[in-house]
Tab-separated table of C-alpha atoms in Angstrom:
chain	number	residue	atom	x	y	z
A	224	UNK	CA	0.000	0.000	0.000
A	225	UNK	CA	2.954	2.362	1.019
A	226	UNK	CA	4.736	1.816	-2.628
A	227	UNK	CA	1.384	2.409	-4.694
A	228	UNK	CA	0.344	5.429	-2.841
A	229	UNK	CA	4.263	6.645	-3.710
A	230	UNK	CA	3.516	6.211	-6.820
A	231	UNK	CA	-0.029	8.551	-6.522
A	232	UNK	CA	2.367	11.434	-6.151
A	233	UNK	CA	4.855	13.375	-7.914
A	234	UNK	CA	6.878	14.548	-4.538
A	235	UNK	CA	6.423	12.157	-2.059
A	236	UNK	CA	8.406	14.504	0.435
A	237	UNK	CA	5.469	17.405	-0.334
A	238	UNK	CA	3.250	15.185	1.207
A	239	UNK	CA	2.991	15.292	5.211
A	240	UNK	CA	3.673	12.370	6.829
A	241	UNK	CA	0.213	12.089	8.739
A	242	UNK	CA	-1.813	12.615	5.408
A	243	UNK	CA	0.488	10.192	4.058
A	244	UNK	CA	0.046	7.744	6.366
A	245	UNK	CA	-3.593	7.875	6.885
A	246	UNK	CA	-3.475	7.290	2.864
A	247	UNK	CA	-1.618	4.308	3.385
A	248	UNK	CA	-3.986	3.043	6.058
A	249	UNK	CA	-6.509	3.690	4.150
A	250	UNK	CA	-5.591	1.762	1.353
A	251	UNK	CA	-4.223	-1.302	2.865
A	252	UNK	CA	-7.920	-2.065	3.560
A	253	UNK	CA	-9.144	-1.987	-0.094
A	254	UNK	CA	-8.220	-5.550	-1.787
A	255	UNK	CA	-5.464	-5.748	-4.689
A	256	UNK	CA	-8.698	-6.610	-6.945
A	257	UNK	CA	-10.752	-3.624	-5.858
A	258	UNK	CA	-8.002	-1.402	-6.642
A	259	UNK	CA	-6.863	-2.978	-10.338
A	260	UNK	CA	-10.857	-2.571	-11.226
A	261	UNK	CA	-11.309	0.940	-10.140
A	262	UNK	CA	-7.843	2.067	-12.292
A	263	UNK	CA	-9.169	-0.427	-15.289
A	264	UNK	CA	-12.461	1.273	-15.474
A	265	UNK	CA	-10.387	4.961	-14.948
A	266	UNK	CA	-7.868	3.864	-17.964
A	267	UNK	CA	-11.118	2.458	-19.749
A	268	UNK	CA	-13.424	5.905	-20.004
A	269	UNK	CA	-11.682	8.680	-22.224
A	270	UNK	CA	-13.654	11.142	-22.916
A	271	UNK	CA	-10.736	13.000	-24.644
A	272	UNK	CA	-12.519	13.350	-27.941
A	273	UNK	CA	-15.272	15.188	-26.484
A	274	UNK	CA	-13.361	17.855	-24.715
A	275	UNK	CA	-14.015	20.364	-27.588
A	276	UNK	CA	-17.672	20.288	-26.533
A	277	UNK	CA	-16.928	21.898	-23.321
A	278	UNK	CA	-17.940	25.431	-23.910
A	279	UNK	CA	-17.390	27.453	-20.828
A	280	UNK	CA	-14.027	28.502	-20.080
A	281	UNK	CA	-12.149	26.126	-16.942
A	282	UNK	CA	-9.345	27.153	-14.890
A	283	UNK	CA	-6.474	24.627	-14.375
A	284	UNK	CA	-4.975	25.890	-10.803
A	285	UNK	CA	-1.460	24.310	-10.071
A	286	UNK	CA	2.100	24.862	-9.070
A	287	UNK	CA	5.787	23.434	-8.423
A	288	UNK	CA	3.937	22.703	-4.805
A	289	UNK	CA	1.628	19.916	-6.249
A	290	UNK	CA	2.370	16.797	-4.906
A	291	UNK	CA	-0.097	14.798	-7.414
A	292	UNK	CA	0.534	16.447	-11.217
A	293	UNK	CA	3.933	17.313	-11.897
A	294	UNK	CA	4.501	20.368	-14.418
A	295	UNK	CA	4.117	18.230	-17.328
A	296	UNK	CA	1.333	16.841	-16.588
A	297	UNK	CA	-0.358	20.583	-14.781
A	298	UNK	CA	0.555	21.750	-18.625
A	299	UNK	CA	-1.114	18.574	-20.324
A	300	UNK	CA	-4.360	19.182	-18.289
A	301	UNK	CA	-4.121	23.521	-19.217
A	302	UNK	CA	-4.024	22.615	-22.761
């Protein structure tokens, strides 16, 4: 549980221990299985063709304190 919730975040040392750890916790009670379905049926829905219906301007708020998008991927989700 430790190593995948590592891997939910692009500066693991951003994150405070406590929330951290209550993450952790959290997700040692959720079975492997539970987890690999919920990220299959994330990885599954793309909507990506329809984003050219939105039609109301969105703000993308992030910075080089974002523990969970990195720049590239804070620039990816601006575009």
């Amino acid at each position: 549980a430790e190593e995948f919730q590592s891997g939910c975040v692009s500066d693991r040392g951003a994150v405070p221990e406590w929330f951290f750890a209550a993450c952790v916790d959290a997700s040692a009670g959720v079975p492997p299985r539970v987890w690999r379905a919920a990220l299959a049926g994330l990885l599954d829905d793309d909507h990506a063709d329809r984003l050219g219906e939105i039609r109301c301007p969105a703000l993308v708020v992030g910075g080089r304190e974002d523990s969970v998008f990195g720049p590239d991927e804070q620039a990816a989700l601006a575009r």
